[in-house]
Amino acid sequence: MSTQGSIGLILGSAIAPEAIAAAAAQAESSGFDEIWLAEDYFFTGGISGASVVLGATAEITVGLGVVSAVARHPSVLAMELATLSRSSPQRLVAGVGLGVPVWVRQMGLHPRSPLTAVRECVTAVKSLLAGETLDRHGDVFEFNDVKLRYPETGPPMPVRLGVSGPNMLRLSGEIADGTVLSVCSSLRYVEWAKGRIDEGRQLAGRADTHPITVFALYAVDEDGQAARDSARASLAFYRQHGPNALTDVYGISDELQVLIGKGGYAAVRDGMPDQWVADLTVAGTPAECAAKIRALWAGGADSVALFPIATDRLAEIIDLTAGEVLPRT
């Protein structure tokens, strides 16, 4: 692989659970650097999916990205992570965030202060993984003499934040071991997010490394227009819920809100400019996709994790990516 950055493959979500193991083994043998397990509610489980991938592969880094800080109590999340870490030492990276607000609200779990919830969760998880006993009474989570029977025994597992807004990004720089940026991130947003992360790192006086992984909707085809048409539909699915920090930084929030008002998903899909697809996805011919990945590396991404759209062509996409998109040394 190129020393410029890493390339990962995102499994889970729209990929049926029974297809994950074979796809993971194929991705590892094809030269991908990382495999990430999405926990999009209510598709496939991230932790159980990570267990499947760890069992189906030998050496590749496996990222859990991302699980909601409020879907499980931090002590349960830490227990699950420690179990995976001890079973497959130094192979797992944990990604934690609030979760997509629409899904969190469906479960009645949206906290009054998302920032507080994520801070309390991540700091507790890291303490429990290190073998500490917690007696804490926070604003969101309570711990009464909680200690893991089987904490981590080797080097600490990296715990990264999957977040998007400025305050959450600063928090990631302050307390996390890296950041996972959402699908639909523009190059402008990646550069902006890195600035906010660095502000948090400066506040905490941190001088260690802080890897940034960018998730990207991925459609590759020898017919570049077919790939972009596929990406358009998926981009509309994610953007139909309204503006956020990603669209604010990219400068399309007002235009997006107008489209949503005209007819939701269908209006966004049919009315968005082609430039949105070009800037907010990795879609096109193999050469075009490779160029977009290189641009994201140059903009501050340490790794780009590709989220395949055409899951019915997953094996073909992995082969095509390995043969024509993944850079070689």
CSV table of C-alpha atoms in Angstrom, one decimal:
chain,number,residue,atom,x,y,z
A,1,MET,CA,0.0,0.0,0.0
A,2,SER,CA,1.0,3.6,-0.5
A,3,THR,CA,2.5,5.3,2.5
A,4,GLN,CA,0.2,8.3,1.9
A,5,GLY,CA,-2.7,6.8,3.8
A,6,SER,CA,-4.7,3.7,4.4
A,7,ILE,CA,-7.8,2.3,2.7
A,8,GLY,CA,-10.5,0.5,4.5
A,9,LEU,CA,-13.8,-1.3,3.6
A,10,ILE,CA,-17.0,-0.7,5.6
A,11,LEU,CA,-19.1,-3.8,6.1
A,12,GLY,CA,-22.4,-4.2,8.0
A,13,SER,CA,-25.4,-1.9,7.6
A,14,ALA,CA,-26.9,-2.8,4.2
A,15,ILE,CA,-24.8,-6.0,3.9
A,16,ALA,CA,-26.6,-9.0,5.2
A,17,PRO,CA,-25.0,-10.6,8.3
A,18,GLU,CA,-24.4,-13.9,6.5
A,19,ALA,CA,-22.3,-12.2,3.8
A,20,ILE,CA,-19.9,-10.4,6.2
A,21,ALA,CA,-17.4,-13.2,6.9
A,22,ALA,CA,-16.7,-14.0,3.2
A,23,ALA,CA,-16.4,-10.3,2.3
A,24,ALA,CA,-14.0,-9.7,5.2
A,25,ALA,CA,-11.8,-12.6,4.2
A,26,GLN,CA,-11.8,-11.4,0.6
A,27,ALA,CA,-10.9,-7.8,1.6
A,28,GLU,CA,-8.0,-9.0,3.7
A,29,SER,CA,-6.6,-11.2,1.0
A,30,SER,CA,-7.1,-8.4,-1.6
A,31,GLY,CA,-4.9,-5.9,0.3
A,32,PHE,CA,-7.2,-3.6,2.2
A,33,ASP,CA,-5.6,-2.1,5.3
A,34,GLU,CA,-8.8,-2.0,7.5
A,35,ILE,CA,-12.3,-3.4,7.8
A,36,TRP,CA,-14.9,-1.2,9.6
A,37,LEU,CA,-18.2,-2.5,11.0
A,38,ALA,CA,-21.0,0.0,10.8
A,39,GLU,CA,-23.6,-0.1,13.5
A,40,ASP,CA,-26.4,1.8,11.7
A,41,TYR,CA,-29.7,1.2,13.6
A,42,PHE,CA,-31.5,-1.0,12.8
A,43,PHE,CA,-29.4,-3.0,10.4
A,44,THR,CA,-26.6,-5.2,11.8
A,45,GLY,CA,-24.8,-5.1,15.1
A,46,GLY,CA,-21.4,-3.5,15.2
A,47,ILE,CA,-19.9,-5.6,18.0
A,48,SER,CA,-21.3,-8.9,16.8
A,49,GLY,CA,-20.2,-8.0,13.3
A,50,ALA,CA,-16.7,-7.1,14.5
A,51,SER,CA,-16.5,-10.5,16.2
A,52,VAL,CA,-17.5,-12.2,12.9
A,53,VAL,CA,-14.8,-10.3,11.0
A,54,LEU,CA,-12.1,-11.0,13.6
A,55,GLY,CA,-12.9,-14.7,13.4
A,56,ALA,CA,-12.8,-14.7,9.5
A,57,THR,CA,-9.5,-12.8,9.2
A,58,ALA,CA,-6.0,-13.2,10.6
A,59,GLU,CA,-4.2,-9.9,10.8
A,60,ILE,CA,-6.2,-7.0,9.3
A,61,THR,CA,-7.2,-4.1,11.6
A,62,VAL,CA,-10.8,-4.2,12.5
A,63,GLY,CA,-12.6,-0.9,13.3
A,64,LEU,CA,-15.9,-0.7,15.2
A,65,GLY,CA,-17.4,2.4,13.7
A,66,VAL,CA,-19.3,3.7,15.3
A,67,VAL,CA,-21.5,2.5,18.2
A,68,SER,CA,-23.7,4.9,20.1
A,69,ALA,CA,-22.6,6.1,23.5
A,70,VAL,CA,-26.1,5.8,24.8
A,71,ALA,CA,-27.3,2.5,23.2
A,72,ARG,CA,-25.4,0.5,25.8
A,73,HIS,CA,-24.3,1.4,29.3
A,74,PRO,CA,-20.5,2.2,29.2
A,75,SER,CA,-19.8,-0.6,31.6
A,76,VAL,CA,-21.4,-3.1,29.1
A,77,LEU,CA,-19.7,-1.5,26.2
A,78,ALA,CA,-16.3,-1.8,28.0
A,79,MET,CA,-17.0,-5.4,28.8
A,80,GLU,CA,-17.8,-6.2,25.2
A,81,LEU,CA,-14.7,-4.4,23.9
A,82,ALA,CA,-12.4,-6.0,26.5
A,83,THR,CA,-13.7,-9.4,25.4
A,84,LEU,CA,-12.9,-8.7,21.7
A,85,SER,CA,-9.5,-7.2,22.6
A,86,ARG,CA,-8.4,-10.1,24.7
A,87,SER,CA,-9.6,-12.6,22.1
A,88,SER,CA,-7.8,-10.8,19.2
A,89,PRO,CA,-5.0,-8.7,20.8
A,90,GLN,CA,-4.0,-5.4,19.1
A,91,ARG,CA,-6.4,-5.8,16.2
A,92,LEU,CA,-9.4,-3.7,17.2
A,93,VAL,CA,-10.1,0.0,17.1
A,94,ALA,CA,-13.3,1.2,18.8
A,95,GLY,CA,-15.3,4.1,17.5
A,96,VAL,CA,-17.9,5.7,19.7
A,97,GLY,CA,-20.3,8.6,19.1
A,98,LEU,CA,-23.8,9.8,19.9
A,99,GLY,CA,-25.3,8.0,16.9
A,100,VAL,CA,-27.6,9.4,14.2
A,101,PRO,CA,-30.0,11.6,16.2
A,102,VAL,CA,-33.1,10.3,14.4
A,103,TRP,CA,-32.3,6.7,15.3
A,104,VAL,CA,-31.3,7.6,18.9
A,105,ARG,CA,-34.6,9.4,19.3
A,106,GLN,CA,-36.5,6.4,18.0
A,107,MET,CA,-35.2,4.5,21.0
A,108,GLY,CA,-36.0,7.3,23.4
A,109,LEU,CA,-32.3,7.6,24.3
A,110,HIS,CA,-31.4,11.1,23.1
A,111,PRO,CA,-29.6,12.8,26.1
A,112,ARG,CA,-30.2,16.4,27.2
A,113,SER,CA,-26.5,17.0,26.6
A,114,PRO,CA,-25.0,14.9,23.9
A,115,LEU,CA,-21.5,16.3,24.6
A,116,THR,CA,-21.8,15.3,28.3
A,117,ALA,CA,-23.1,11.8,27.4
A,118,VAL,CA,-20.2,11.1,24.9
A,119,ARG,CA,-17.6,12.5,27.3
A,120,GLU,CA,-18.8,10.4,30.3
A,121,CYS,CA,-19.1,7.3,28.1
A,122,VAL,CA,-15.7,7.4,26.5
A,123,THR,CA,-13.8,8.4,29.7
A,124,ALA,CA,-15.5,5.6,31.6
A,125,VAL,CA,-14.8,3.0,28.9
A,126,LYS,CA,-11.1,3.9,28.8
A,127,SER,CA,-10.9,3.7,32.6
A,128,LEU,CA,-12.7,0.3,32.8
A,129,LEU,CA,-10.6,-1.2,30.0
A,130,ALA,CA,-7.5,-0.2,32.0
A,131,GLY,CA,-8.8,-2.2,35.0
A,132,GLU,CA,-10.0,0.7,37.2
A,133,THR,CA,-12.9,0.5,39.6
A,134,LEU,CA,-15.5,3.2,39.0
A,135,ASP,CA,-17.7,4.9,41.5
A,136,ARG,CA,-19.1,7.8,39.5
A,137,HIS,CA,-22.4,9.6,39.5
A,138,GLY,CA,-22.4,11.6,36.4
A,139,ASP,CA,-25.1,13.6,34.7
A,140,VAL,CA,-25.9,10.7,32.3
A,141,PHE,CA,-24.3,7.5,33.6
A,142,GLU,CA,-23.9,6.1,37.1
A,143,PHE,CA,-21.3,3.6,38.2
A,144,ASN,CA,-21.5,1.9,41.6
A,145,ASP,CA,-18.3,-0.1,42.3
A,146,VAL,CA,-18.0,-1.3,38.7
A,147,LYS,CA,-14.9,-3.2,37.7
A,148,LEU,CA,-14.3,-5.5,34.8
A,149,ARG,CA,-13.3,-9.0,35.7
A,150,TYR,CA,-11.4,-9.3,32.4
A,151,PRO,CA,-10.0,-5.9,31.5
A,152,GLU,CA,-7.4,-5.4,28.8
A,153,THR,CA,-4.1,-7.0,29.3
A,154,GLY,CA,-2.0,-5.6,26.5
A,155,PRO,CA,-1.5,-2.2,24.9
A,156,PRO,CA,-4.7,-0.1,25.3
A,157,MET,CA,-7.2,-0.3,22.5
A,158,PRO,CA,-7.6,2.9,20.6
A,159,VAL,CA,-10.9,4.5,21.3
A,160,ARG,CA,-11.9,7.1,18.7
A,161,LEU,CA,-14.9,9.4,18.4
A,162,GLY,CA,-17.3,9.3,15.5
A,163,VAL,CA,-18.6,12.9,15.6
A,164,SER,CA,-19.3,15.8,13.3
A,165,GLY,CA,-20.1,19.1,15.1
A,166,PRO,CA,-17.4,21.6,16.2
A,167,ASN,CA,-17.8,21.0,20.0
A,168,MET,CA,-17.8,17.2,19.5
A,169,LEU,CA,-14.7,17.4,17.3
A,170,ARG,CA,-12.9,19.5,19.9
A,171,LEU,CA,-13.9,16.9,22.5
A,172,SER,CA,-12.4,14.2,20.3
A,173,GLY,CA,-9.1,16.0,20.1
A,174,GLU,CA,-9.2,16.4,23.9
A,175,ILE,CA,-10.1,12.8,25.1
A,176,ALA,CA,-10.0,10.4,22.1
A,177,ASP,CA,-7.3,8.4,20.3
A,178,GLY,CA,-8.5,9.4,16.9
A,179,THR,CA,-11.6,10.6,15.0
A,180,VAL,CA,-14.0,9.0,12.5
A,181,LEU,CA,-15.7,11.4,10.1
A,182,SER,CA,-19.1,10.6,8.7
A,183,VAL,CA,-20.0,9.7,5.1
A,184,CYS,CA,-20.9,12.7,3.0
A,185,SER,CA,-17.8,14.6,4.2
A,186,SER,CA,-16.4,17.1,1.6
A,187,LEU,CA,-12.8,17.8,1.3
A,188,ARG,CA,-13.5,21.3,2.8
A,189,TYR,CA,-15.2,19.6,5.8
A,190,VAL,CA,-12.3,17.3,6.4
A,191,GLU,CA,-9.9,20.2,6.5
A,192,TRP,CA,-12.2,22.2,8.8
A,193,ALA,CA,-12.8,19.2,11.1
A,194,LYS,CA,-9.0,18.7,11.5
A,195,GLY,CA,-8.8,22.3,12.7
A,196,ARG,CA,-11.4,21.8,15.4
A,197,ILE,CA,-9.8,18.5,16.5
A,198,ASP,CA,-6.4,20.3,16.8
A,199,GLU,CA,-8.1,23.0,19.0
A,200,GLY,CA,-9.1,20.3,21.4
A,201,ARG,CA,-5.7,18.7,21.4
A,202,GLN,CA,-4.1,22.0,22.2
A,203,LEU,CA,-6.6,22.6,25.0
A,204,ALA,CA,-5.6,19.2,26.5
A,205,GLY,CA,-1.9,19.7,25.9
A,206,ARG,CA,-1.8,16.5,23.8
A,207,ALA,CA,1.2,15.8,21.6
A,208,ASP,CA,0.4,12.2,20.6
A,209,THR,CA,-0.8,11.1,17.2
A,210,HIS,CA,-4.5,11.5,16.4
A,211,PRO,CA,-5.5,9.5,13.3
A,212,ILE,CA,-8.5,10.7,11.2
A,213,THR,CA,-10.6,8.1,9.3
A,214,VAL,CA,-13.0,9.4,6.7
A,215,PHE,CA,-16.0,7.2,5.8
A,216,ALA,CA,-17.0,7.6,2.2
A,217,LEU,CA,-20.0,6.4,0.2
A,218,TYR,CA,-18.4,4.3,-2.6
A,219,ALA,CA,-19.6,3.5,-6.1
A,220,VAL,CA,-17.1,2.3,-8.6
A,221,ASP,CA,-17.8,1.1,-12.2
A,222,GLU,CA,-16.0,1.2,-15.5
A,223,ASP,CA,-19.1,3.2,-16.5
A,224,GLY,CA,-18.5,6.3,-14.3
A,225,GLN,CA,-21.9,7.8,-14.9
A,226,ALA,CA,-23.6,4.6,-13.6
A,227,ALA,CA,-21.5,4.8,-10.5
A,228,ARG,CA,-22.4,8.4,-9.9
A,229,ASP,CA,-26.1,7.7,-10.4
A,230,SER,CA,-25.9,5.0,-7.8
A,231,ALA,CA,-24.1,7.3,-5.4
A,232,ARG,CA,-26.7,10.1,-5.9
A,233,ALA,CA,-29.5,7.9,-4.5
A,234,SER,CA,-27.5,6.9,-1.4
A,235,LEU,CA,-26.3,10.5,-0.8
A,236,ALA,CA,-30.0,11.6,-0.9
A,237,PHE,CA,-30.9,8.9,1.7
A,238,TYR,CA,-28.3,10.4,4.1
A,239,ARG,CA,-29.1,14.0,3.4
A,240,GLN,CA,-32.9,13.8,3.5
A,241,HIS,CA,-32.9,14.3,7.3
A,242,GLY,CA,-31.7,17.8,7.0
A,243,PRO,CA,-28.6,20.1,7.3
A,244,ASN,CA,-25.8,19.5,9.8
A,245,ALA,CA,-22.2,20.6,10.3
A,246,LEU,CA,-21.1,18.8,7.2
A,247,THR,CA,-23.6,20.7,5.0
A,248,ASP,CA,-22.9,24.0,6.8
A,249,VAL,CA,-19.2,23.8,6.1
A,250,TYR,CA,-19.8,22.7,2.5
A,251,GLY,CA,-22.2,25.6,2.1
A,252,ILE,CA,-25.3,23.8,1.0
A,253,SER,CA,-27.6,23.8,4.0
A,254,ASP,CA,-30.1,26.4,2.8
A,255,GLU,CA,-30.3,24.8,-0.7
A,256,LEU,CA,-30.7,21.4,0.9
A,257,GLN,CA,-33.5,22.6,3.2
A,258,VAL,CA,-35.4,23.9,0.2
A,259,LEU,CA,-35.1,20.6,-1.6
A,260,ILE,CA,-36.3,18.7,1.4
A,261,GLY,CA,-39.3,21.1,1.7
A,262,LYS,CA,-40.2,20.3,-1.9
A,263,GLY,CA,-40.6,16.5,-1.4
A,264,GLY,CA,-38.1,14.9,0.9
A,265,TYR,CA,-35.9,12.1,-0.4
A,266,ALA,CA,-37.1,12.1,-4.0
A,267,ALA,CA,-36.7,15.9,-4.3
A,268,VAL,CA,-33.2,15.8,-2.9
A,269,ARG,CA,-32.2,12.9,-5.1
A,270,ASP,CA,-33.5,14.5,-8.3
A,271,GLY,CA,-32.7,18.1,-7.5
A,272,MET,CA,-29.2,18.0,-6.1
A,273,PRO,CA,-26.5,19.4,-8.4
A,274,ASP,CA,-24.0,16.9,-9.9
A,275,GLN,CA,-21.3,18.7,-8.0
A,276,TRP,CA,-22.7,17.4,-4.7
A,277,VAL,CA,-22.2,13.8,-5.8
A,278,ALA,CA,-18.7,14.7,-7.0
A,279,ASP,CA,-17.7,16.3,-3.8
A,280,LEU,CA,-19.5,14.2,-1.2
A,281,THR,CA,-18.9,10.7,-2.4
A,282,VAL,CA,-16.2,8.6,-3.9
A,283,ALA,CA,-17.9,7.6,-7.1
A,284,GLY,CA,-16.9,7.1,-10.7
A,285,THR,CA,-14.4,5.0,-12.7
A,286,PRO,CA,-11.6,3.3,-10.8
A,287,ALA,CA,-9.2,6.1,-11.8
A,288,GLU,CA,-11.6,8.8,-10.6
A,289,CYS,CA,-12.2,7.0,-7.3
A,290,ALA,CA,-8.4,6.7,-6.8
A,291,ALA,CA,-8.0,10.4,-7.4
A,292,LYS,CA,-10.7,11.3,-4.8
A,293,ILE,CA,-9.1,9.0,-2.2
A,294,ARG,CA,-5.7,10.7,-2.8
A,295,ALA,CA,-7.4,14.1,-2.4
A,296,LEU,CA,-8.9,13.1,1.0
A,297,TRP,CA,-5.5,11.9,2.2
A,298,ALA,CA,-4.0,15.3,1.1
A,299,GLY,CA,-6.8,17.1,3.0
A,300,GLY,CA,-6.0,15.5,6.3
A,301,ALA,CA,-7.4,11.9,6.3
A,302,ASP,CA,-5.0,9.2,7.5
A,303,SER,CA,-7.4,6.6,6.2
A,304,VAL,CA,-10.4,6.5,3.9
A,305,ALA,CA,-13.0,3.8,4.6
A,306,LEU,CA,-15.1,2.9,1.6
A,307,PHE,CA,-18.8,2.2,2.1
A,308,PRO,CA,-20.0,0.1,-0.9
A,309,ILE,CA,-23.4,1.1,-2.2
A,310,ALA,CA,-24.0,-1.8,-4.6
A,311,THR,CA,-24.0,-4.5,-2.0
A,312,ASP,CA,-25.4,-7.0,-4.5
A,313,ARG,CA,-22.0,-6.6,-6.3
A,314,LEU,CA,-19.9,-6.7,-3.2
A,315,ALA,CA,-17.4,-9.4,-4.3
A,316,GLU,CA,-17.0,-7.8,-7.7
A,317,ILE,CA,-16.4,-4.4,-6.1
A,318,ILE,CA,-13.8,-5.7,-3.8
A,319,ASP,CA,-12.0,-7.3,-6.7
A,320,LEU,CA,-12.3,-4.2,-8.9
A,321,THR,CA,-11.0,-2.0,-6.0
A,322,ALA,CA,-8.1,-4.3,-5.3
A,323,GLY,CA,-7.1,-4.4,-9.0
A,324,GLU,CA,-7.6,-0.8,-10.0
A,325,VAL,CA,-8.2,1.5,-7.1
A,326,LEU,CA,-5.9,0.5,-4.2
A,327,PRO,CA,-2.5,2.1,-4.7
A,328,ARG,CA,0.6,0.0,-4.8
A,329,THR,CA,4.1,0.7,-3.5
